[in-house]
Tab-separated table of C-alpha atoms and ligand atoms in Angstrom:
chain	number	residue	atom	x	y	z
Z	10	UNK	CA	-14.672	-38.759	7.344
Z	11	UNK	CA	-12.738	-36.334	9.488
Z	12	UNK	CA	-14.200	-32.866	10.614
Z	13	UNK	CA	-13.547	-29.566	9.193
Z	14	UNK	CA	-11.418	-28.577	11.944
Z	15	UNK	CA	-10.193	-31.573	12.186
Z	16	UNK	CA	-8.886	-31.477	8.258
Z	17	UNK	CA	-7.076	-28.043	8.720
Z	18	UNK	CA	-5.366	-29.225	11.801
Z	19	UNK	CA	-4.027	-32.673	10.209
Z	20	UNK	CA	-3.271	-30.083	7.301
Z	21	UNK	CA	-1.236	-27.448	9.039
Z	22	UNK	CA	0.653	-30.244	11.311
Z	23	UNK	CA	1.650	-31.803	8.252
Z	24	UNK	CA	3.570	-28.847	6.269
Z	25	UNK	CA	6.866	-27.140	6.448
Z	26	UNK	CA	8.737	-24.536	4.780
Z	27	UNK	CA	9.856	-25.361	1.762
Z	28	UNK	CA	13.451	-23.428	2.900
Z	29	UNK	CA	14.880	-19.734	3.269
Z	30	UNK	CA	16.720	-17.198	0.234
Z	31	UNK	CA	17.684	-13.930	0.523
Z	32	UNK	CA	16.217	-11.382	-2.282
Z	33	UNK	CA	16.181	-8.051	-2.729
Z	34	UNK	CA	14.349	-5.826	-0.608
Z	35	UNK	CA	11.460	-5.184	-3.369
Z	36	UNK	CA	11.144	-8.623	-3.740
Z	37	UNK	CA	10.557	-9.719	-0.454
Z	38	UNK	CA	7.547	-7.766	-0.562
Z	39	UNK	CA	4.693	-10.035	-0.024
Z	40	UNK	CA	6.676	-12.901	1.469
Z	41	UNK	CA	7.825	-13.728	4.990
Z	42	UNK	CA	10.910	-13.286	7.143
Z	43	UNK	CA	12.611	-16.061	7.790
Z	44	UNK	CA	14.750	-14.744	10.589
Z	45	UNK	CA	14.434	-12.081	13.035
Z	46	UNK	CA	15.567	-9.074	12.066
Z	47	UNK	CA	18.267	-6.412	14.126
Z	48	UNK	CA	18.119	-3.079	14.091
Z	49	UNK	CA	22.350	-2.187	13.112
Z	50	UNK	CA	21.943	1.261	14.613
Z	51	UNK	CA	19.519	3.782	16.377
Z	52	UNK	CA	16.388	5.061	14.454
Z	53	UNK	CA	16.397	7.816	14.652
Z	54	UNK	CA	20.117	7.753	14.503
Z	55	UNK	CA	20.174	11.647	16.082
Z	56	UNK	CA	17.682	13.526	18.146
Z	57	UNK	CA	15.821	15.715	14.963
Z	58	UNK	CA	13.202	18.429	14.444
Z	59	UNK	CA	9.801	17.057	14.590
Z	60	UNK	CA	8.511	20.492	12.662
Z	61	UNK	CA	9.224	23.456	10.460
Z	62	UNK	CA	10.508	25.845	13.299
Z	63	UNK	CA	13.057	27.316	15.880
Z	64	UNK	CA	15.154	25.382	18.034
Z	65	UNK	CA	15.403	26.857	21.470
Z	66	UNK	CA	16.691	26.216	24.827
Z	67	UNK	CA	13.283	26.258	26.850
Z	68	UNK	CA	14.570	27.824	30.003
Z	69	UNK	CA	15.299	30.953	27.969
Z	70	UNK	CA	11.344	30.949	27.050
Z	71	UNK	CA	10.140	30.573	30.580
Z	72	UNK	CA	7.674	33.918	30.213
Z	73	UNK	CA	6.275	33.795	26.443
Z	74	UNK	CA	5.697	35.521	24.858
Z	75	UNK	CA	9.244	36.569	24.277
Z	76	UNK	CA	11.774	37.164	21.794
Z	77	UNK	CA	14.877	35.530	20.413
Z	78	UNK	CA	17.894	36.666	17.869
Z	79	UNK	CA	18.017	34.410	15.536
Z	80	UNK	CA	21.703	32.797	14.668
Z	81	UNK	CA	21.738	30.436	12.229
Z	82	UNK	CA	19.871	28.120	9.521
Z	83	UNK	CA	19.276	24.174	9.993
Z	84	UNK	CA	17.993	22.557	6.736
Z	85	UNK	CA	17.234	19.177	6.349
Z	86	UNK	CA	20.001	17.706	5.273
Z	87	UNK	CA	22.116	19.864	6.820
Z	88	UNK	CA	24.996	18.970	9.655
Z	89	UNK	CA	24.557	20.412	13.013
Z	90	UNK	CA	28.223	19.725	14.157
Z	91	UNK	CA	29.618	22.781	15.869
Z	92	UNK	CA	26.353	24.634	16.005
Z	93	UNK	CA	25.121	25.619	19.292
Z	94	UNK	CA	22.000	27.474	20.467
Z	95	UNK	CA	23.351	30.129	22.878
Z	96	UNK	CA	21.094	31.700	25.365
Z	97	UNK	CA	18.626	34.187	24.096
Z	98	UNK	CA	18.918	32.738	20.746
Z	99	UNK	CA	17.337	30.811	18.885
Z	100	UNK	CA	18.055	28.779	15.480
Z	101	UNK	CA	15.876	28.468	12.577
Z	102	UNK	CA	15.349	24.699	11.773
Z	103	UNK	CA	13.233	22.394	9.406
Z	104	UNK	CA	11.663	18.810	9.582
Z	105	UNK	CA	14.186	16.577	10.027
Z	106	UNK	CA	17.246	18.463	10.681
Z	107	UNK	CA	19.943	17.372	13.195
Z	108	UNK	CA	18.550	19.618	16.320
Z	109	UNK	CA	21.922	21.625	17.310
Z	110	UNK	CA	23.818	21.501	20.326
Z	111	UNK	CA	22.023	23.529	23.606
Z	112	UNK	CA	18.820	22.640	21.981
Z	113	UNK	CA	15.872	21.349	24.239
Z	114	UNK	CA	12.861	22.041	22.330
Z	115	UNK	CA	11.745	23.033	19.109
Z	116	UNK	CA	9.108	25.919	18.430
Z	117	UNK	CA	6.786	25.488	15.036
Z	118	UNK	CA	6.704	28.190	13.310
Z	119	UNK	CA	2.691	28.596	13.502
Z	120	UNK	CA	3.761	29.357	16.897
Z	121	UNK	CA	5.974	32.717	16.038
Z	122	UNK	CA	5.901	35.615	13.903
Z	123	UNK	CA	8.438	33.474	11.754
Z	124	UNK	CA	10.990	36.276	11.861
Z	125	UNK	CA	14.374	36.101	10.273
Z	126	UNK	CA	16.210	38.046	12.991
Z	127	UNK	CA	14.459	38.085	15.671
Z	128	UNK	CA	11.621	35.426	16.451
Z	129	UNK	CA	8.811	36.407	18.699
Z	130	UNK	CA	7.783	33.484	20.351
Z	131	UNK	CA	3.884	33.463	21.007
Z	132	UNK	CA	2.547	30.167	23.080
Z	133	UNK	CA	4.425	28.488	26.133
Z	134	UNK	CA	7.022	26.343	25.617
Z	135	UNK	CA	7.664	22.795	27.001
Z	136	UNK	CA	10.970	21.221	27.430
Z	137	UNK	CA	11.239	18.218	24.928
Z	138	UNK	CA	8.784	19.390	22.700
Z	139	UNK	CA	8.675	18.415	18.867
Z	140	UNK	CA	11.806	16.759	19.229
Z	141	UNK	CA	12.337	13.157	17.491
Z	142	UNK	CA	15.181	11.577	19.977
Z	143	UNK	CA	17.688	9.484	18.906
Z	144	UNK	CA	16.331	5.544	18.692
Z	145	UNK	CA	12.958	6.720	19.987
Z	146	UNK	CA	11.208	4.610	17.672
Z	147	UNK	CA	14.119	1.280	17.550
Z	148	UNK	CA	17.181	0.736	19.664
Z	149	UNK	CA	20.450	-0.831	17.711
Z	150	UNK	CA	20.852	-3.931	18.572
Z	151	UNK	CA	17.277	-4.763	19.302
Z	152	UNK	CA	14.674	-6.864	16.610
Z	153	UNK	CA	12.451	-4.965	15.255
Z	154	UNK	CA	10.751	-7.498	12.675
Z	155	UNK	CA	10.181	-10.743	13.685
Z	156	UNK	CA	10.713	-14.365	11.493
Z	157	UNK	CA	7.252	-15.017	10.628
Z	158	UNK	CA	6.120	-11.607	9.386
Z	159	UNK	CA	4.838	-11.106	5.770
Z	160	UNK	CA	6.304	-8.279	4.764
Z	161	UNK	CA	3.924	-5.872	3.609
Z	162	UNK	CA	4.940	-1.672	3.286
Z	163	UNK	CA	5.607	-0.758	6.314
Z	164	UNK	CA	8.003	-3.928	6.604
Z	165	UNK	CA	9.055	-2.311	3.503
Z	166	UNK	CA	9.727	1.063	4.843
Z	167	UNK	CA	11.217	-0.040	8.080
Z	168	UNK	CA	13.834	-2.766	6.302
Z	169	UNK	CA	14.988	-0.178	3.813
Z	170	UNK	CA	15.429	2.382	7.049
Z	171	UNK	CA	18.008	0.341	8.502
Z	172	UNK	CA	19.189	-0.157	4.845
Z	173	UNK	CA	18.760	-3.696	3.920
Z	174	UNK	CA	18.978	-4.554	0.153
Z	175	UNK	CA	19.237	-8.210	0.737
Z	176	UNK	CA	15.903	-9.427	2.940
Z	177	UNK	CA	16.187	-12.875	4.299
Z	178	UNK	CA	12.969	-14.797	3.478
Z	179	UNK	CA	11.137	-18.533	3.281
Z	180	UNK	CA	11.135	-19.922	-0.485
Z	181	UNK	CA	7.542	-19.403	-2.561
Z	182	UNK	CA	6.564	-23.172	-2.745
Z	183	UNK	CA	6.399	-24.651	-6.004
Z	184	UNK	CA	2.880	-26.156	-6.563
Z	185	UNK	CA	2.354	-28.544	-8.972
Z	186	UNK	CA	-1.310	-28.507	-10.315
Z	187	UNK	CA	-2.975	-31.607	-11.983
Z	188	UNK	CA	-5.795	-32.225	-13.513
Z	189	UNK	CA	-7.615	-35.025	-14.311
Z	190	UNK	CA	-10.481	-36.522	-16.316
Z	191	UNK	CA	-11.351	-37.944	-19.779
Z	192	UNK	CA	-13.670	-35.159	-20.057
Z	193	UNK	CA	-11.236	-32.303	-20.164
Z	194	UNK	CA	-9.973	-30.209	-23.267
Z	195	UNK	CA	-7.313	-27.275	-22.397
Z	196	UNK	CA	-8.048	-23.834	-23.086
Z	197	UNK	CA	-8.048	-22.208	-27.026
Z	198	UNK	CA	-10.469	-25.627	-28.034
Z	199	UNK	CA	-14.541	-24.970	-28.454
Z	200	UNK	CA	-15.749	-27.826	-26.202
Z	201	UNK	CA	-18.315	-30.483	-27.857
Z	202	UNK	CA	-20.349	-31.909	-26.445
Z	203	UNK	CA	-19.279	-33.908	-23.646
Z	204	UNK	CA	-15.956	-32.101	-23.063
Z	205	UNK	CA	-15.446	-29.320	-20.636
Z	206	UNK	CA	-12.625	-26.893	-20.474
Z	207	UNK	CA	-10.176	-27.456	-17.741
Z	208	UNK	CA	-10.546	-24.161	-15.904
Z	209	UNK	CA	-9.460	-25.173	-12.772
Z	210	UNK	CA	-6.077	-25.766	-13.549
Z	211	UNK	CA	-6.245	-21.949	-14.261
Z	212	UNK	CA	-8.332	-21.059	-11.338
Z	213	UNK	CA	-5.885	-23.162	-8.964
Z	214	UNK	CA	-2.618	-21.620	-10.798
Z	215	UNK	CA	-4.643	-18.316	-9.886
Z	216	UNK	CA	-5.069	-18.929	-6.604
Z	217	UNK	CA	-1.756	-20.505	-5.598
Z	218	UNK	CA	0.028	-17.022	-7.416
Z	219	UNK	CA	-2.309	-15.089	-5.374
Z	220	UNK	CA	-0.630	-17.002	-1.756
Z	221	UNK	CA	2.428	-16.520	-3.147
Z	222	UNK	CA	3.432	-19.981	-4.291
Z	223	UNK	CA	4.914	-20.688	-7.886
Z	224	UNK	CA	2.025	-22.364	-9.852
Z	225	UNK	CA	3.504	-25.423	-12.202
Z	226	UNK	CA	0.619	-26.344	-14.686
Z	227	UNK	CA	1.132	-29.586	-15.241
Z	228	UNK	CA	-1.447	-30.784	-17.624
Z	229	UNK	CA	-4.438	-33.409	-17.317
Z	230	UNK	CA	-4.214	-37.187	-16.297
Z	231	UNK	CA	-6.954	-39.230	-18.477
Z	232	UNK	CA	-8.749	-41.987	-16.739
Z	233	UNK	CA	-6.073	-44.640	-16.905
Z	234	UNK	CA	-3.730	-46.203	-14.460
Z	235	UNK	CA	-0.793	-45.427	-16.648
Z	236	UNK	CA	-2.040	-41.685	-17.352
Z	237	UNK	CA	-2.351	-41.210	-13.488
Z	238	UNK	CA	1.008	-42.930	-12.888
Z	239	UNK	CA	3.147	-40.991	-15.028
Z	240	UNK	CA	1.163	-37.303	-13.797
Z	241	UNK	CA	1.461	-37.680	-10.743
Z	242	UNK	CA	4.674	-38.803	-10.323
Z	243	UNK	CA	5.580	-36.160	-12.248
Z	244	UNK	CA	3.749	-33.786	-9.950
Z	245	UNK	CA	5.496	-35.292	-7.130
Z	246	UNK	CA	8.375	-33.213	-7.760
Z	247	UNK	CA	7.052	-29.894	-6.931
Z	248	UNK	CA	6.905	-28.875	-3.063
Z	249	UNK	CA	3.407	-29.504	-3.184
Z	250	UNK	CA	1.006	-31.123	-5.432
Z	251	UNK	CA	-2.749	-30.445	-6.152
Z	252	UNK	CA	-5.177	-32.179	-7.992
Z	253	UNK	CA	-8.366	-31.631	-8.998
Z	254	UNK	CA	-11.347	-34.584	-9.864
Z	255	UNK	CA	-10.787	-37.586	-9.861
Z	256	UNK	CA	-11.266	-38.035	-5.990
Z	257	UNK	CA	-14.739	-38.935	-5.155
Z	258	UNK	CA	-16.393	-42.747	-5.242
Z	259	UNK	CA	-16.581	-42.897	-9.113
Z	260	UNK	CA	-15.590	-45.502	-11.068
Z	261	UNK	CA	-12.623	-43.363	-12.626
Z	262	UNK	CA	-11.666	-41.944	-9.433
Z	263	UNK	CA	-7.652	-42.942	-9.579
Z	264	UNK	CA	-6.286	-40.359	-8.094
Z	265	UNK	CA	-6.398	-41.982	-4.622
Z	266	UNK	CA	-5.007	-45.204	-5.724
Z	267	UNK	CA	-2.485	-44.419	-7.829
Z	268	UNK	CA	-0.728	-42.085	-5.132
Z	269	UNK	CA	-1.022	-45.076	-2.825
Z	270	UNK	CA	0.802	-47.053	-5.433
Z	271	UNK	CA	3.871	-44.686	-6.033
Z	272	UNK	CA	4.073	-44.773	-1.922
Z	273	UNK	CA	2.274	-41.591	-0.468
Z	274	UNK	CA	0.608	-41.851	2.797
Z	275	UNK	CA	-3.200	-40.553	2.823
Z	276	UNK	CA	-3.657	-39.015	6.193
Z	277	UNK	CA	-7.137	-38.381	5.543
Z	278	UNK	CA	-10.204	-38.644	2.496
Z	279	UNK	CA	-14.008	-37.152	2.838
Z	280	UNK	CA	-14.613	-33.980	5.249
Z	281	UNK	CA	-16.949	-32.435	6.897
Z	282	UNK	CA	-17.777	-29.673	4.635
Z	283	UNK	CA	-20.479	-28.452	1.943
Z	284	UNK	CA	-19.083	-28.206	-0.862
Z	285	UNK	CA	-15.924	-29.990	-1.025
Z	286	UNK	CA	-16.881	-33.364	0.662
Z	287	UNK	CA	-14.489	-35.665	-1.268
Z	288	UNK	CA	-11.434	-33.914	-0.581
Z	289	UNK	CA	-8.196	-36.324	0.123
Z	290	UNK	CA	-5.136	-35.264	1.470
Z	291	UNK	CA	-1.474	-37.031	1.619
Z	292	UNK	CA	1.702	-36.767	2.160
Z	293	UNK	CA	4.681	-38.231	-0.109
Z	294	UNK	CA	7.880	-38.108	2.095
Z	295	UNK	CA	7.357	-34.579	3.109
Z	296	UNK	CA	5.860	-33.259	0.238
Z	297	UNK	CA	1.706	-32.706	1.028
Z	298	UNK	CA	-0.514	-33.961	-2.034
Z	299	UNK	CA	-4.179	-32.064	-1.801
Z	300	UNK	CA	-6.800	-33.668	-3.848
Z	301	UNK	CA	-9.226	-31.485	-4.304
Z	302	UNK	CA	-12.971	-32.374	-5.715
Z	303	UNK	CA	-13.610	-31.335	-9.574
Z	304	UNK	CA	-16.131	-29.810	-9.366
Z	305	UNK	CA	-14.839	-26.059	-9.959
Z	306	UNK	CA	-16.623	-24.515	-7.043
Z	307	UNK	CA	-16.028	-27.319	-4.780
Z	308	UNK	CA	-12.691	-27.122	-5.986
Z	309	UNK	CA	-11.901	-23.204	-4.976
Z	310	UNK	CA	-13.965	-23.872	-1.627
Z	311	UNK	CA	-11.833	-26.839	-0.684
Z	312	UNK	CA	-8.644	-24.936	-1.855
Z	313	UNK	CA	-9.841	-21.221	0.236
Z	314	UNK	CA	-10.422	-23.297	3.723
Z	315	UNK	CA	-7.579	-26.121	3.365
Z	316	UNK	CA	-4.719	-25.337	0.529
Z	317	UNK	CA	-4.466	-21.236	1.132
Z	318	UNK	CA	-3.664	-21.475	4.971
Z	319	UNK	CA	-1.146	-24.819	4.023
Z	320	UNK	CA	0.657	-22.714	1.206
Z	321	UNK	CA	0.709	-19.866	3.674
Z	322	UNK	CA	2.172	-22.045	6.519
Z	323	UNK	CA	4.256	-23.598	4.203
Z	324	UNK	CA	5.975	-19.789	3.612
Z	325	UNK	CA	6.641	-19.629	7.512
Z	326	UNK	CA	3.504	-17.249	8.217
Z	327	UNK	CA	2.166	-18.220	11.638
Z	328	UNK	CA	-0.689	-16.716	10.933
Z	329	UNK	CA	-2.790	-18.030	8.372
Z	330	UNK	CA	-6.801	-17.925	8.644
Z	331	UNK	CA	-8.627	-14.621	7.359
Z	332	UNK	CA	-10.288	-13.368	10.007
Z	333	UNK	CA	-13.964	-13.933	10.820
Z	334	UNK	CA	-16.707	-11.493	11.720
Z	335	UNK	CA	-20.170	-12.224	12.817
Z	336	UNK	CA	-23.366	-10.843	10.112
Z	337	UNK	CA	-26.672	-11.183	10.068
Z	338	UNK	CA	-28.610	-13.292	7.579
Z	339	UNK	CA	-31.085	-11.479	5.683
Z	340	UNK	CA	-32.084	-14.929	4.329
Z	341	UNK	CA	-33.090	-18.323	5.262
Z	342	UNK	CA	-31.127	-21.249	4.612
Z	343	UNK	CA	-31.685	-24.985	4.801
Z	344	UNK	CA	-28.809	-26.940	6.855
Z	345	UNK	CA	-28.864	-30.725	8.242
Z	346	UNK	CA	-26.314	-31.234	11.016
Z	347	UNK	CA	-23.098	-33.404	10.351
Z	348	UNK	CA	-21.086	-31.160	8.145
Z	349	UNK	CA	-19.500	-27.587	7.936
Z	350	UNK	CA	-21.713	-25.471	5.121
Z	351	UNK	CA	-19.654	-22.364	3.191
Z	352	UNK	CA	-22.321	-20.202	1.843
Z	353	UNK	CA	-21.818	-17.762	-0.691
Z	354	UNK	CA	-22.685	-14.272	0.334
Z	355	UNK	CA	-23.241	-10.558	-0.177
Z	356	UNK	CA	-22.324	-8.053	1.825
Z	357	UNK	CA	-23.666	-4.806	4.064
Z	358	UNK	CA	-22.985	-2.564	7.141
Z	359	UNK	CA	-25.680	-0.893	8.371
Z	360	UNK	CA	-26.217	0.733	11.814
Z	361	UNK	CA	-22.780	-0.814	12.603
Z	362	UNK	CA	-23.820	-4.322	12.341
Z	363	UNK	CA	-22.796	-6.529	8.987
Z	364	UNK	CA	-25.619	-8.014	6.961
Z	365	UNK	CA	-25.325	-11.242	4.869
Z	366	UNK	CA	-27.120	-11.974	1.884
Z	367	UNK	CA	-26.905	-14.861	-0.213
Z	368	UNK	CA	-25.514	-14.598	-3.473
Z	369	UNK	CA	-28.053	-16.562	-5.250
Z	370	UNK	CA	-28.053	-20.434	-5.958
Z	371	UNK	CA	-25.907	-22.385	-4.131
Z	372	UNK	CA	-25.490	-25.320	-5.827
Z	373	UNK	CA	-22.027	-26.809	-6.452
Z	374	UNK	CA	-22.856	-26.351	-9.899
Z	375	UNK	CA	-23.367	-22.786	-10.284
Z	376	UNK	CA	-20.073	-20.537	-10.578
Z	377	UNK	CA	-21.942	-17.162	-11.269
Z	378	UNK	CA	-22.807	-16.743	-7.356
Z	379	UNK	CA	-19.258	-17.635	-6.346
Z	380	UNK	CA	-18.031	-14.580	-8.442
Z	381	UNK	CA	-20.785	-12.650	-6.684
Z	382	UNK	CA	-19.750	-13.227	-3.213
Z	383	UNK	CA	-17.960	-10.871	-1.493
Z	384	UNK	CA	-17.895	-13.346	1.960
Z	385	UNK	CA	-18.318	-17.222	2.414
Z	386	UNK	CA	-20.582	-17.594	5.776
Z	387	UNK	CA	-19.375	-20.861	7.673
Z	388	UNK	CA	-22.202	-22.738	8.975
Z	389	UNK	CA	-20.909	-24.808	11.758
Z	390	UNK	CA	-21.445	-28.791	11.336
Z	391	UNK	CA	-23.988	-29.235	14.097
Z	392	UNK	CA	-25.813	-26.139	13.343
Z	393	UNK	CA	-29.204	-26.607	11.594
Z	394	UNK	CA	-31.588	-24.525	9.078
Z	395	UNK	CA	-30.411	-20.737	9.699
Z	396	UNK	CA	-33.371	-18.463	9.773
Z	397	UNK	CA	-33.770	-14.610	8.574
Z	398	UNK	CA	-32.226	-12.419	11.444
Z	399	UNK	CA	-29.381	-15.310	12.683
Z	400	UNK	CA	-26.345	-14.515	13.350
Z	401	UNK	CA	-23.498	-16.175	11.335
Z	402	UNK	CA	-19.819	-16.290	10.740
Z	403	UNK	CA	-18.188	-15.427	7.714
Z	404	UNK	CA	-15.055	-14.088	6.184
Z	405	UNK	CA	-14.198	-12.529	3.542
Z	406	UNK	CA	-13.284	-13.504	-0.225
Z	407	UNK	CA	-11.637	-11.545	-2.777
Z	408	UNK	CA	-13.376	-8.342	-3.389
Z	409	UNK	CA	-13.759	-5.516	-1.865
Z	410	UNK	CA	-16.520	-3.737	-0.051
Z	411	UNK	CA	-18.235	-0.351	-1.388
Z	412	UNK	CA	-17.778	2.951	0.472
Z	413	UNK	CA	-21.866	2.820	1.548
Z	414	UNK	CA	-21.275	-0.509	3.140
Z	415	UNK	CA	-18.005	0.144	5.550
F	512	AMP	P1	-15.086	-35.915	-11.016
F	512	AMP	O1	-14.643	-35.715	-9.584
F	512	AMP	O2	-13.981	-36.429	-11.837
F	512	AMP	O3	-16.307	-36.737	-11.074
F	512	AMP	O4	-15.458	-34.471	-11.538
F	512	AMP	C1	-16.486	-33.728	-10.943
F	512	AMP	C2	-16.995	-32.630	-11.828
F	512	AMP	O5	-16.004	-31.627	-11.981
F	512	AMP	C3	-17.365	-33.043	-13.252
F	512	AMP	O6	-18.542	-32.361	-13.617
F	512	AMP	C4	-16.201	-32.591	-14.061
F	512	AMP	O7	-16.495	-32.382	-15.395
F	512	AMP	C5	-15.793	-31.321	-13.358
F	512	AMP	N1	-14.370	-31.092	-13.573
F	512	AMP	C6	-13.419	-31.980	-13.343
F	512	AMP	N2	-12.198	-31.479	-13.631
F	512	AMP	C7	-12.391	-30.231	-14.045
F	512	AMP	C8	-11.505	-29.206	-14.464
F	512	AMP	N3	-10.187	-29.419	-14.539
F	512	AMP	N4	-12.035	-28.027	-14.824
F	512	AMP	C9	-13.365	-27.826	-14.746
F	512	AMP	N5	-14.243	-28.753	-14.340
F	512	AMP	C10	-13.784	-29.954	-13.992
F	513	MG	MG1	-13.331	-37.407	-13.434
């Protein structure tokens, strides 16, 4: 058995990016740079108005209030070659604009009587003021985005700036998902008894779209040799391969077996976590192999702390953990030391502090409360029974948080 920390480690060592494309810019929304990326000119690319107002020279507006003719008209848009703001004048000029030659601050027009001839300047005036300078915000030549970076709007916004249409990017990893089990009937059949429906191919396809990756449903392995052989080899084709069942000390538990037989190396099987104990993970060449316990909450445990932060890494994204938060427990929970517990958990803020409740049964059987929970709560391996009022980590998981509660 290897630790918790211990898995993720071996885990995230293990995997690579899968390799780099360019897409379009909309695209690449979602996914991560794959190089670092130069700004090809200044941004702004010319000193601009920052507001609706007059440009002025600000040694003409030394004593305010005082008044200025008025010369000219600066849109946005508009060009402010040849234009100059002579002294005593001033020019009328809107967000955005090219600020005109002579220029040295810009007046908002809440600050005026907005005349059209004349301006009457009201409040003191500062040299500089409400003036966007040229490459203020990026200087050409310089990176701006960093490889690494998922590129979420603002990535968005900046890229298209500095107008990139082609965004260079790591691939989405194709995931091949397996299933196994004599049990299992595939979704649109009425299980009888004895069969269940394989849901976690769906829940895993689910998941792996939600990363990013390109889920490949592969079908179900029955409880033979041969069945296992031919699935997984087949699996063994994608960038990554994940299987659920199949995994534990059972009598038709192949999976482990049969990917020793068509050559991949199992770096480690059993962790130290609660649910998810089983789970096996190996490598065939480069390609990592996660097999993941069947039981379907097991299985989305095992895949949130080990598979989501691999299929992340495996897209170039340094970082890859959601981030943790400490909450109180507002109930008691039983916990032997040796292994890492994931709770399922609800959700509060009050007086500032966060406030975990458990979602209800926590048995690996029960899916209901792992729809419910808003957070898992991470019980560290040596910790023992957690009492009303203890502090805990947790982190998020899927949905979102009501207004009350932020
Ligand atoms: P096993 O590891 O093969 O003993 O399976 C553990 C439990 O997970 C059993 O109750 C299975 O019926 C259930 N299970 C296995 N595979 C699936 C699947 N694809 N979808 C839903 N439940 C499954
Ligand atoms: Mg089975």
């Amino acid at each position: 058995m290897v630790s918790f920390d211990e898995a993720r480690r071996i885990i995230l060592e293990s995997v690579r990016p899968a390799g780099t494309e360019r897409v379009q810019l909309l695209d690449a929304a979602g996914r991560v740079l794959s190089e670092d990326v130069v700004a090809p000119w200044d941004m702004p690319l010319w000193d601009n108005s920052a507001m609706d107002g007059y440009a002025v020279r600000s040694e003409d507006c030394t004593n305010t209030p005082c008044s200025l003719r008025v010369t000219g008209f600066l849109p946005a848009g508009a060009k402010a070659d040849g234009i100059t703001v002579e002294p005593g004048c001033a020019i009328r000029i809107m967000t955005g604009a090219p600020t005109p030659s002579g220029c040295d601050a810009v007046v908002p027009v809440e600050e005026t009587d907005n005349g059209l001839r004349e301006v009457a300047l009201l409040e003191p005036v500062k040299k500089g003021q409400h003036i966007r300078f040229r490459a203020e915000d990026v200087t050409c030549g310089t990176v701006f985005i960093r490889r690494g970076t998922r590129i979420r709007p603002p990535e968005v916004n900046m890229l298209a700036g500095f107008g990139m249409a082609l965004v260079p990017v790591f691939r989405r990893p194709v995931v091949a998902i397996l299933s196994t089990g004599d049990e299992l009937v595939e979704l649109g059949r009425t299980p009888e008894a004895g069969e269940i429906i394989n849901s976690n191919a769906l829940s895993i396809a689910a998941a792996v779209q939600d990363v990013g990756g390109i889920p490949r449903v592969i079908g179900i392995a029955r409880d033979t040799r041969e069945s296992h052989l031919e699935k997984l080899a087949e699996g063994l084709k994608a960038d990554a391969l994940i299987t659920s069942a199949g995994v534990s000390a059972g009598d038709c538990d192949l999976v482990r077996d049969v990917l020793k037989e068509l050559g991949a190396q199992q770096l480690f099987w059993k962790v130290g976590i609660k649910p998810g104990g089983p789970t096996a993970f190996a490598l065939y060449g480069t390609t990592p192999v996660f097999s993941l316990p069947g039981n379907p909450v097991s299985t989305m445990i095992t895949f949130e702390e080990f598979v989501r932060p691999a299929l992340f890494r495996m897209q170039g994204l340094h970082h890859v953990l959601r981030p943790y938060f400490n909450a109180v427990m507002r109930d008691a929970q039983k916990k032997k030391p040796g292994k890492v517990q994931i709770v399922r958990v609800r959700l509060e803020k009050e007086g500032g502090r966060w406030y975990a409740t458990s979602a209800g049964n926590q048995q690996t059987a029960i899916l209901r409360t792992m729809v419910d929970a808003q957070a898992l709560a991470v019980l560290p391996a040596e910790r023992t029974d957690v009492a009303v009022g203890d502090e805990v980590q947790v982190h998020f998981y899927g949905n979102y948080i009501e207004l009350e509660s932020q």
